[in-house]
Structure formats: structure tokens, C-alpha cells
Short mmCIF file of C-alpha atoms and ligand atoms in Angstrom, two decimals:
data_model
loop_
_atom_site.label_atom_id
_atom_site.label_comp_id
_atom_site.label_asym_id
_atom_site.label_seq_id
_atom_site.Cartn_x
_atom_site.Cartn_y
_atom_site.Cartn_z
CA UNK A 1 24.77 -11.63 -44.74
CA UNK A 2 22.47 -13.67 -42.44
CA UNK A 3 24.17 -15.33 -39.57
CA UNK A 4 23.53 -18.70 -37.70
CA UNK A 5 22.92 -19.06 -34.24
CA UNK A 6 26.60 -20.72 -33.54
CA UNK A 7 28.14 -17.54 -35.28
CA UNK A 8 25.98 -15.22 -33.22
CA UNK A 9 27.04 -16.91 -30.04
CA UNK A 10 30.81 -16.91 -31.02
CA UNK A 11 30.59 -13.28 -31.71
CA UNK A 12 28.94 -12.53 -28.20
CA UNK A 13 31.56 -14.64 -26.61
CA UNK A 14 34.37 -12.68 -28.12
CA UNK A 15 32.94 -9.34 -26.38
CA UNK A 16 31.38 -10.77 -23.33
CA UNK A 17 33.36 -12.35 -20.57
CA UNK A 18 31.69 -15.26 -19.10
CA UNK A 19 31.94 -16.23 -15.45
CA UNK A 20 30.98 -19.86 -14.08
CA UNK A 21 28.89 -19.91 -11.09
CA UNK A 22 31.70 -20.61 -8.64
CA UNK A 23 33.37 -17.45 -9.62
CA UNK A 24 30.01 -15.22 -9.38
CA UNK A 25 29.47 -16.86 -6.01
CA UNK A 26 33.03 -15.90 -4.88
CA UNK A 27 32.87 -12.60 -6.27
CA UNK A 28 29.45 -11.92 -4.52
CA UNK A 29 30.61 -13.46 -1.05
CA UNK A 30 33.51 -11.01 -1.19
CA UNK A 31 31.11 -8.18 -1.39
CA UNK A 32 31.74 -7.01 -4.80
CA UNK A 33 29.07 -4.77 -6.02
CA UNK A 34 27.60 -6.37 -8.93
CA UNK A 35 23.95 -5.96 -10.11
CA UNK A 36 22.42 -9.14 -10.90
CA UNK A 37 20.10 -9.34 -13.68
CA UNK A 38 17.70 -12.02 -14.31
CA UNK A 39 16.69 -12.03 -18.02
CA UNK A 40 14.46 -14.92 -17.80
CA UNK A 41 10.61 -14.81 -18.23
CA UNK A 42 8.50 -13.33 -15.22
CA UNK A 43 7.18 -16.84 -14.37
CA UNK A 44 10.67 -18.42 -14.26
CA UNK A 45 11.88 -15.72 -11.99
CA UNK A 46 8.96 -15.91 -9.93
CA UNK A 47 9.67 -19.81 -9.28
CA UNK A 48 13.16 -18.81 -7.86
CA UNK A 49 16.16 -16.66 -8.39
CA UNK A 50 19.35 -15.30 -7.03
CA UNK A 51 18.96 -13.01 -4.19
CA UNK A 52 18.70 -9.53 -4.57
CA UNK A 53 18.47 -10.25 -8.65
CA UNK A 54 16.49 -7.74 -10.63
CA UNK A 55 13.93 -9.26 -13.01
CA UNK A 56 14.23 -8.01 -16.73
CA UNK A 57 12.70 -10.45 -19.28
CA UNK A 58 14.72 -10.52 -22.39
CA UNK A 59 11.90 -9.24 -24.46
CA UNK A 60 11.78 -5.98 -22.35
CA UNK A 61 15.63 -5.67 -22.07
CA UNK A 62 16.03 -2.78 -24.51
CA UNK A 63 13.04 -1.08 -23.42
CA UNK A 64 13.45 -0.96 -19.63
CA UNK A 65 17.00 -1.45 -18.92
CA UNK A 66 17.74 2.36 -18.62
CA UNK A 67 15.04 2.41 -15.93
CA UNK A 68 16.15 -0.61 -14.12
CA UNK A 69 19.73 0.11 -14.40
CA UNK A 70 20.22 3.97 -15.22
CA UNK A 71 24.02 4.14 -14.61
CA UNK A 72 26.07 2.78 -17.65
CA UNK A 73 29.09 2.02 -15.46
CA UNK A 74 27.20 -0.16 -13.03
CA UNK A 75 28.74 -3.69 -13.17
CA UNK A 76 26.18 -6.30 -14.37
CA UNK A 77 26.10 -10.05 -14.32
CA UNK A 78 23.24 -11.07 -16.43
CA UNK A 79 21.99 -14.82 -15.97
CA UNK A 80 19.22 -16.77 -17.52
CA UNK A 81 18.19 -20.48 -17.11
CA UNK A 82 21.33 -21.73 -19.15
CA UNK A 83 23.47 -19.06 -20.01
CA UNK A 84 22.61 -18.36 -23.83
CA UNK A 85 19.79 -15.69 -23.33
CA UNK A 86 21.87 -13.98 -20.83
CA UNK A 87 24.94 -13.90 -23.37
CA UNK A 88 22.89 -12.44 -25.89
CA UNK A 89 21.17 -10.03 -23.48
CA UNK A 90 24.85 -8.98 -22.32
CA UNK A 91 25.85 -8.23 -25.86
CA UNK A 92 22.97 -5.97 -26.31
CA UNK A 93 23.70 -4.32 -23.05
CA UNK A 94 27.09 -3.71 -24.22
CA UNK A 95 25.96 -2.35 -27.59
CA UNK A 96 23.63 0.04 -25.54
CA UNK A 97 26.87 1.35 -23.72
CA UNK A 98 26.93 -0.72 -20.50
CA UNK A 99 30.41 -0.83 -19.71
CA UNK A 100 31.11 -3.71 -17.53
CA UNK A 101 28.69 -6.68 -18.40
CA UNK A 102 29.22 -10.52 -17.61
CA UNK A 103 27.10 -13.57 -18.43
CA UNK A 104 26.91 -16.37 -15.83
CA UNK A 105 27.92 -19.55 -17.59
CA UNK A 106 25.27 -22.55 -17.05
CA UNK A 107 22.72 -19.87 -15.73
CA UNK A 108 20.29 -20.26 -12.92
CA UNK A 109 20.28 -24.34 -13.33
CA UNK A 110 23.76 -24.43 -12.79
CA UNK A 111 23.66 -22.19 -9.78
CA UNK A 112 20.99 -24.51 -8.02
CA UNK A 113 22.98 -27.55 -9.05
CA UNK A 114 25.79 -26.13 -7.30
CA UNK A 115 23.69 -26.11 -4.22
CA UNK A 116 23.83 -22.22 -3.75
CA UNK A 117 21.12 -20.40 -2.13
CA UNK A 118 18.35 -18.96 -3.98
CA UNK A 119 14.94 -17.15 -3.07
CA UNK A 120 11.35 -17.47 -4.32
CA UNK A 121 9.22 -14.57 -4.10
CA UNK A 122 5.56 -14.78 -3.09
CA UNK A 123 3.56 -17.16 -5.42
CA UNK A 124 0.46 -15.62 -7.07
CA UNK A 125 -2.18 -17.56 -8.62
CA UNK A 126 -2.72 -17.22 -12.49
CA UNK A 127 -5.88 -15.29 -11.29
CA UNK A 128 -3.90 -12.90 -8.96
CA UNK A 129 -1.41 -12.31 -11.96
CA UNK A 130 -4.15 -11.14 -14.13
CA UNK A 131 -6.08 -9.28 -11.49
CA UNK A 132 -3.16 -7.03 -10.01
CA UNK A 133 -1.32 -6.86 -13.55
CA UNK A 134 -1.59 -2.86 -13.28
CA UNK A 135 0.36 -3.24 -10.10
CA UNK A 136 3.01 -5.52 -11.15
CA UNK A 137 3.68 -3.04 -14.11
CA UNK A 138 4.47 -0.29 -11.68
CA UNK A 139 7.98 -0.42 -10.40
CA UNK A 140 7.10 1.36 -7.15
CA UNK A 141 4.51 -1.62 -6.38
CA UNK A 142 5.53 -4.64 -8.37
CA UNK A 143 5.21 -8.04 -6.80
CA UNK A 144 7.04 -7.03 -3.56
CA UNK A 145 4.47 -4.34 -3.07
CA UNK A 146 1.40 -6.48 -4.11
CA UNK A 147 2.61 -9.01 -1.52
CA UNK A 148 2.79 -6.33 1.09
CA UNK A 149 -0.83 -5.36 0.05
CA UNK A 150 -1.95 -8.70 0.45
CA UNK A 151 -0.46 -9.14 4.01
CA UNK A 152 -1.83 -5.67 5.09
CA UNK A 153 -4.64 -5.34 7.64
CA UNK A 154 -6.40 -1.96 7.39
CA UNK A 155 -9.41 -1.19 9.73
CA UNK A 156 -12.21 1.04 8.59
CA UNK A 157 -14.04 2.89 11.33
CA UNK A 158 -17.59 3.02 10.01
CA UNK A 159 -18.94 1.47 6.90
CA UNK A 160 -20.70 5.00 5.88
CA UNK A 161 -20.07 7.28 3.27
CA UNK A 162 -16.01 7.47 3.79
CA UNK A 163 -15.98 3.78 4.91
CA UNK A 164 -17.41 2.90 1.48
CA UNK A 165 -14.82 3.95 -1.14
CA UNK A 166 -12.19 3.23 1.34
CA UNK A 167 -13.15 -0.29 1.76
CA UNK A 168 -14.15 -0.69 -1.80
CA UNK A 169 -10.79 0.80 -3.37
CA UNK A 170 -8.46 -0.95 -0.69
CA UNK A 171 -10.46 -4.52 -1.69
CA UNK A 172 -9.90 -4.02 -5.31
CA UNK A 173 -6.41 -3.22 -4.82
CA UNK A 174 -5.93 -6.49 -2.96
CA UNK A 175 -5.30 -5.43 0.65
CA UNK A 176 -5.73 -8.79 2.30
CA UNK A 177 -7.44 -8.16 5.60
CA UNK A 178 -10.15 -5.42 5.93
CA UNK A 179 -11.93 -5.08 9.20
CA UNK A 180 -15.01 -2.70 9.49
CA UNK A 181 -16.51 -1.63 12.56
CA UNK A 182 -20.18 -0.17 12.39
CA UNK A 183 -23.03 -1.17 14.54
CA UNK A 184 -25.71 0.34 12.29
CA UNK A 185 -28.18 -1.18 9.74
CA UNK A 186 -28.50 0.14 6.29
CA UNK A 187 -31.12 2.99 5.88
CA UNK A 188 -32.68 4.25 2.73
CA UNK A 189 -31.20 7.63 3.46
CA UNK A 190 -27.51 6.20 3.49
CA UNK A 191 -27.84 5.01 -0.36
CA UNK A 192 -27.36 8.67 -1.47
CA UNK A 193 -23.55 8.38 -0.74
CA UNK A 194 -22.86 5.00 1.02
CA UNK A 195 -21.95 2.94 -2.10
CA UNK A 196 -21.06 -0.09 -0.36
CA UNK A 197 -24.65 -0.91 0.34
CA UNK A 198 -27.48 -1.45 -2.15
CA UNK A 199 -31.44 -0.99 -2.09
CA UNK A 200 -32.12 -4.64 -1.18
CA UNK A 201 -30.31 -4.35 1.86
CA UNK A 202 -31.94 -1.96 3.74
CA UNK A 203 -32.49 -3.02 7.34
CA UNK A 204 -29.24 -5.30 7.04
CA UNK A 205 -26.59 -4.59 9.30
CA UNK A 206 -23.89 -2.27 7.37
CA UNK A 207 -21.06 -4.77 8.39
CA UNK A 208 -22.93 -7.71 6.71
CA UNK A 209 -23.70 -5.65 3.82
CA UNK A 210 -20.11 -4.38 3.26
CA UNK A 211 -19.02 -8.05 3.66
CA UNK A 212 -20.99 -9.13 0.82
CA UNK A 213 -19.88 -6.22 -1.43
CA UNK A 214 -16.27 -6.91 -0.70
CA UNK A 215 -16.25 -10.51 -1.03
CA UNK A 216 -18.04 -10.17 -4.30
CA UNK A 217 -15.57 -7.72 -5.61
CA UNK A 218 -12.28 -9.48 -4.60
CA UNK A 219 -12.39 -13.19 -2.99
CA UNK A 220 -8.60 -12.50 -2.00
CA UNK A 221 -9.79 -10.20 0.94
CA UNK A 222 -10.55 -11.47 4.33
CA UNK A 223 -13.48 -9.12 5.68
CA UNK A 224 -13.47 -8.99 9.52
CA UNK A 225 -16.88 -7.41 10.63
CA UNK A 226 -17.12 -5.87 13.85
CA UNK A 227 -20.92 -5.37 14.32
CA UNK A 228 -20.46 -3.11 17.60
CA UNK A 229 -20.09 0.33 18.77
CA UNK A 230 -16.66 1.53 19.23
CA UNK A 231 -16.07 2.48 22.87
CA UNK A 232 -13.30 2.99 25.46
CA UNK A 233 -13.98 -0.85 26.16
CA UNK A 234 -13.20 -2.50 22.94
CA UNK A 235 -11.27 0.08 21.00
CA UNK A 236 -7.73 -1.21 21.95
CA UNK A 237 -8.91 -4.83 21.29
CA UNK A 238 -10.31 -3.96 18.03
CA UNK A 239 -7.30 -1.99 16.54
CA UNK A 240 -4.36 -4.04 18.04
CA UNK A 241 -4.43 -6.47 15.17
CA UNK A 242 -4.43 -3.79 12.24
CA UNK A 243 -1.73 -1.95 10.76
CA UNK A 244 -3.51 1.08 9.43
CA UNK A 245 -6.62 2.72 10.88
CA UNK A 246 -8.89 4.55 8.69
CA UNK A 247 -11.48 7.10 10.23
CA UNK A 248 -14.82 7.41 8.43
CA UNK A 249 -16.90 8.09 11.40
CA UNK A 250 -18.15 11.85 11.60
CA UNK A 251 -18.92 12.27 15.08
CA UNK A 252 -16.73 13.90 17.75
CA UNK A 253 -16.98 11.30 20.50
CA UNK A 254 -15.43 8.46 18.01
CA UNK A 255 -13.05 10.91 16.31
CA UNK A 256 -11.52 11.85 19.88
CA UNK A 257 -11.71 8.26 21.07
CA UNK A 258 -10.17 6.74 18.00
CA UNK A 259 -7.32 9.64 17.99
CA UNK A 260 -6.27 8.97 21.46
CA UNK A 261 -6.44 5.14 21.12
CA UNK A 262 -4.15 5.35 18.01
CA UNK A 263 -1.49 7.63 19.73
CA UNK A 264 -1.33 5.13 22.79
CA UNK A 265 -1.26 2.04 20.39
CA UNK A 266 1.17 3.82 17.81
CA UNK A 267 -0.99 3.30 14.89
CA UNK A 268 -1.22 5.50 11.87
CA UNK A 269 -4.52 7.00 11.52
CA UNK A 270 -5.78 8.26 8.07
CA UNK A 271 -8.43 10.96 8.95
CA UNK A 272 -11.14 12.12 6.96
CA UNK A 273 -14.09 14.39 7.42
CA UNK A 274 -16.97 15.94 5.59
CA UNK A 275 -19.37 18.75 6.01
CA UNK A 276 -22.01 19.83 3.42
CA UNK A 277 -19.87 20.99 0.50
CA UNK A 278 -16.44 20.55 2.00
CA UNK A 279 -14.18 17.86 2.82
CA UNK A 280 -10.73 17.19 4.13
CA UNK A 281 -8.16 14.55 4.82
CA UNK A 282 -4.76 13.87 6.57
CA UNK A 283 -2.74 11.47 8.24
CA UNK A 284 -1.96 11.24 11.96
CA UNK A 285 1.17 9.24 12.32
CA UNK A 286 2.32 9.00 16.12
CA UNK A 287 5.80 10.33 16.54
CA UNK A 288 5.93 11.81 13.13
CA UNK A 289 3.36 14.54 13.16
CA UNK A 290 0.45 16.15 14.79
CA UNK A 291 -2.57 14.17 16.28
CA UNK A 292 -6.13 15.31 16.17
CA UNK A 293 -5.76 16.98 19.53
CA UNK A 294 -2.79 18.91 18.61
CA UNK A 295 -5.32 20.87 16.32
CA UNK A 296 -8.33 20.44 18.57
CA UNK A 297 -7.47 19.67 22.16
CA UNK A 298 -10.97 19.45 23.54
CA UNK A 299 -14.41 18.25 22.04
CA UNK A 300 -16.84 21.09 21.26
CA UNK A 301 -19.57 21.44 23.86
CA UNK A 302 -22.86 19.57 23.27
CA UNK A 303 -24.82 20.81 20.34
CA UNK A 304 -21.99 23.05 19.18
CA UNK A 305 -21.53 21.24 16.15
CA UNK A 306 -24.18 19.89 13.86
CA UNK A 307 -24.05 16.25 12.76
CA UNK A 308 -24.22 15.05 9.14
CA UNK A 309 -27.75 14.15 9.42
CA UNK A 310 -28.59 17.60 10.72
CA UNK A 311 -26.42 19.62 8.21
CA UNK A 312 -26.48 17.54 5.01
CA UNK A 313 -23.93 16.39 2.94
CA UNK A 314 -23.40 16.35 -0.83
CA UNK A 315 -23.53 12.82 -2.31
CA UNK A 316 -20.11 11.95 -4.13
CA UNK A 317 -18.33 14.41 -1.60
CA UNK A 318 -17.28 11.55 0.56
CA UNK A 319 -16.23 9.64 -2.44
CA UNK A 320 -13.84 12.32 -2.98
CA UNK A 321 -12.33 12.59 0.46
CA UNK A 322 -12.69 8.61 1.03
CA UNK A 323 -10.48 7.99 -2.27
CA UNK A 324 -7.65 10.18 -0.75
CA UNK A 325 -7.81 8.18 2.48
CA UNK A 326 -7.49 4.96 0.31
CA UNK A 327 -4.50 6.30 -1.50
CA UNK A 328 -2.95 7.51 1.91
CA UNK A 329 -3.50 4.05 3.37
CA UNK A 330 -1.98 2.24 0.56
CA UNK A 331 1.17 4.61 0.32
CA UNK A 332 1.62 3.88 4.10
CA UNK A 333 1.40 0.07 3.40
CA UNK A 334 3.74 0.24 0.37
CA UNK A 335 5.98 2.88 2.08
CA UNK A 336 6.03 4.92 -1.07
CA UNK A 337 5.57 8.71 -1.64
CA UNK A 338 5.21 11.33 0.76
CA UNK A 339 2.14 10.72 3.20
CA UNK A 340 -0.17 13.40 4.17
CA UNK A 341 1.41 13.73 7.71
CA UNK A 342 1.56 17.42 9.00
CA UNK A 343 -0.63 18.52 6.02
CA UNK A 344 -4.23 18.55 5.36
CA UNK A 345 -5.90 18.41 1.90
CA UNK A 346 -8.97 20.39 2.00
CA UNK A 347 -11.64 20.13 -1.01
CA UNK A 348 -14.31 22.79 -1.41
CA UNK A 349 -16.64 21.18 -4.24
CA UNK A 350 -18.54 24.38 -4.93
CA UNK A 351 -15.82 26.54 -5.95
CA UNK A 352 -13.73 23.49 -7.07
CA UNK A 353 -10.81 24.67 -4.93
CA UNK A 354 -8.21 22.42 -3.36
CA UNK A 355 -5.92 23.69 -0.53
CA UNK A 356 -3.06 22.09 1.30
CA UNK A 357 -2.87 23.26 4.86
CA UNK A 358 0.02 22.82 7.14
CA UNK A 359 -0.33 21.26 10.47
CA UNK A 360 1.79 21.63 13.26
CA UNK A 361 2.53 19.22 16.25
CA UNK A 362 1.65 20.83 19.81
CA UNK A 363 4.67 20.02 21.90
CA UNK A 364 2.07 20.38 24.88
CA UNK A 365 -0.51 18.33 23.25
CA UNK A 366 -2.85 16.63 26.02
CA UNK A 367 -2.32 13.10 24.66
CA UNK A 368 0.71 12.92 22.10
CA UNK A 369 3.39 15.30 23.81
CA UNK A 370 6.09 13.77 26.13
CA UNK A 371 4.16 14.46 29.12
CA UNK A 372 0.45 13.71 28.24
CA UNK A 373 -2.28 14.79 30.66
CA UNK A 374 -4.61 12.06 29.19
CA UNK A 375 -3.39 8.61 29.52
CA UNK A 376 -6.77 6.92 29.58
CA UNK A 377 -9.43 6.51 27.11
CA UNK A 378 -12.60 8.65 27.50
CA UNK A 379 -16.10 8.12 26.05
CA UNK A 380 -17.39 11.66 25.27
CA UNK A 381 -20.98 10.67 24.55
CA UNK A 382 -22.57 12.40 27.46
CA UNK A 383 -20.40 15.39 27.20
CA UNK A 384 -21.28 15.84 23.35
CA UNK A 385 -24.99 15.11 24.17
CA UNK A 386 -24.91 12.36 21.28
CA UNK A 387 -26.67 9.05 21.88
CA UNK A 388 -26.11 7.56 18.56
CA UNK A 389 -22.80 7.44 16.67
CA UNK A 390 -23.52 7.19 12.96
CA UNK A 391 -20.94 6.83 10.10
CA UNK A 392 -20.50 9.78 7.82
ZN1 ZN B 401 -1.09 15.48 19.94
#
């Protein structure tokens, strides 16, 4: 027999205890461990909710609750705007085996009227809600994670082969501030792999070209260009405002300089390098793993290592390595997963083999040990015999 709304409510009330907002407040203040479940729609939750409440809109309740609250004996207080949806939701939860479920009478409206504290998450624009929808669906990212990405500041060293995919993907993902340092102009020979730039921009400063591409991709992103050459004079000033540094510069002077600067400034450095058909990526995190000098204490003698221009590099390869760098930068910002600290991912494109190498910290490292020999930044140009530092 079909039941009326009134009958349904009465039935629910017989099995589900209801708690007025005053009681809920008292229980929470006492430190009782209740899981607060907000069953309103996402936009209602976004405008304001009880502190610590999990958002699980009524329409997704049955599908997602076991993911959100895995333990059936977890005590739950469900609430909605006025107390009706949450009563129905609580009944469903009970039927699903949740042992201790209450519904808050009067809902969020009554809570607010009582003058109790509530919190509002970051307010996303309708465009942002659509743009980052696939992030919002991931519990590990969600709106909180997206807010972290939008607040994050990542510096790309070089707008070349590695910097291109890094900056493009980070901008697409909504990393709010992207710094790019590069003193070069776009050259026709760059376009084989440096996908930030286009044919009509040959001769344009790479920083300007990068800005145009990234702004066109995502207007949420603020691009800060440094059209200058990285040196011991400017490196500390440039890296200081950034949370994560991504190295996309394939020459030894810059590699040593940026490593030392990041150790001294305690900034995580997402490192990548490419050579002909092979590439590798790792994360140097001061205090948590090795730095570049733990592996290679001193730069090679002048002329010992050929540059990209001399040795050649397969197009696409920097895309592979740069994408790993972009993923690692995002993991560091979001605080999820296991970063590539103390490990190096190595790709050989010809054999299609991928290896994971273990990297160890050198307790006597000249720069990151407890008693470092190097305490000042060094410009290695003259030692390496390089006069132009070009991005990979
Ligand atoms: Zn070290």
C-alpha cells in the first residue's frame, strides 16, 4: 500500500532518535565522537555548514556512504536544512546497518538561528565548479584540495621542454600562481618539443609566450614571468615566494645553483632531466631525503657532459618526464600519496623500460649535511665553460 509523506515521517520517527540543536551542541562540546553528516546539496553545504561535517548529499547517500563512513558502528548525527531530509537519510542509514544514527531537529537553519558557529568553505564560482568538477569528485582532492591548488605557488625553472608540460598541466589543474624564469626567446628549433610556444611566436621572449598560453588555458592562474637569467644574485629572491620549485633546466650550472638554493631555503625541488632517449625524475626534499649533491657532489669538468643542443633529444620525451614532475608537484601541494623522495623514476623510451632507483642521502653531503662545506651560492658558469644556459 502506498504511504503518505506523513506516514513515512512517523515511521522514521519511531526508529530514529531526533536531537535538538542544543543537545547536539552539548554533545559536541563534551567531546563526544559523533560523525556529522550533512545530507544537503553541495551548494547548500558550500555556503556554510557545521565544522567538521562531511558532505554527502541525500541523492548520493546509498551509493557513497560506505566510502565516507566505512565503520557501521560509527555514531552519526545527520542534518539537513530543516530536519526532514536528514530524518529520511538517517532511516536509510539504519536500514543499511548503521547502528547509532540520530537526526538533528530543525537542521542547519535552527543551528544558525541558535547563534552557534558554522564554517564556510572556499566559495567557488560556477565556472570553477564546472572547470574542476573531476577534482571535486576525487575524495583525495575535493574542494579542500582544489582550494590548496588555487592557493599554491609553483616556480618552473625554464619554459622549455620540461617546463612546457609542467606549466601547462599545473595551469589546467588550477595551480593559482605559476612563476616561470627563462631569459631566452622562442627559437624555431624549440618547437619540436616545447609545447608552450607556437610558430608565430618565434623571437618572442619565452616568458611572454608562456604567459599567453597559460592565460588562454585558465584565467584562474596568475603567471609571474622572470625574464632573467638565474644566478647566485637573484635565485634566493626569486624562489622565496614559491612553495614548490620544479627544475626544467638542463644545464649543470643551474642544476647545482638551484639545488643549493633549495637546500638553503628548505624548498622542495621536483627535479627532471632528459638525454637523447632517456629521462628521469625525482623529488629533492630538504630534511627528508637526498639532494642533488648527495648523488653528484661536484659538477663535471668543462665539456665532459654534452648539452641537449649537442646530444639531441627525442621530441615527446620531455613531455613524459615533465608530466611526472607535474604530478609530483601536485602531490606535494595536496599532501597525498607517496612523493618521489629518495627514489628516481627512470624512463628508457627505446626499450620502453621504466625503472625505479633508490637514492640515498649522503650524511657527509657538502651542502645538505649537518656540517655543510658549501654555505654560499656558487655560479659555475666559468668552471663548466658554458656561456648560455638554455632550458631543456
Ligand atoms: Zn645533499
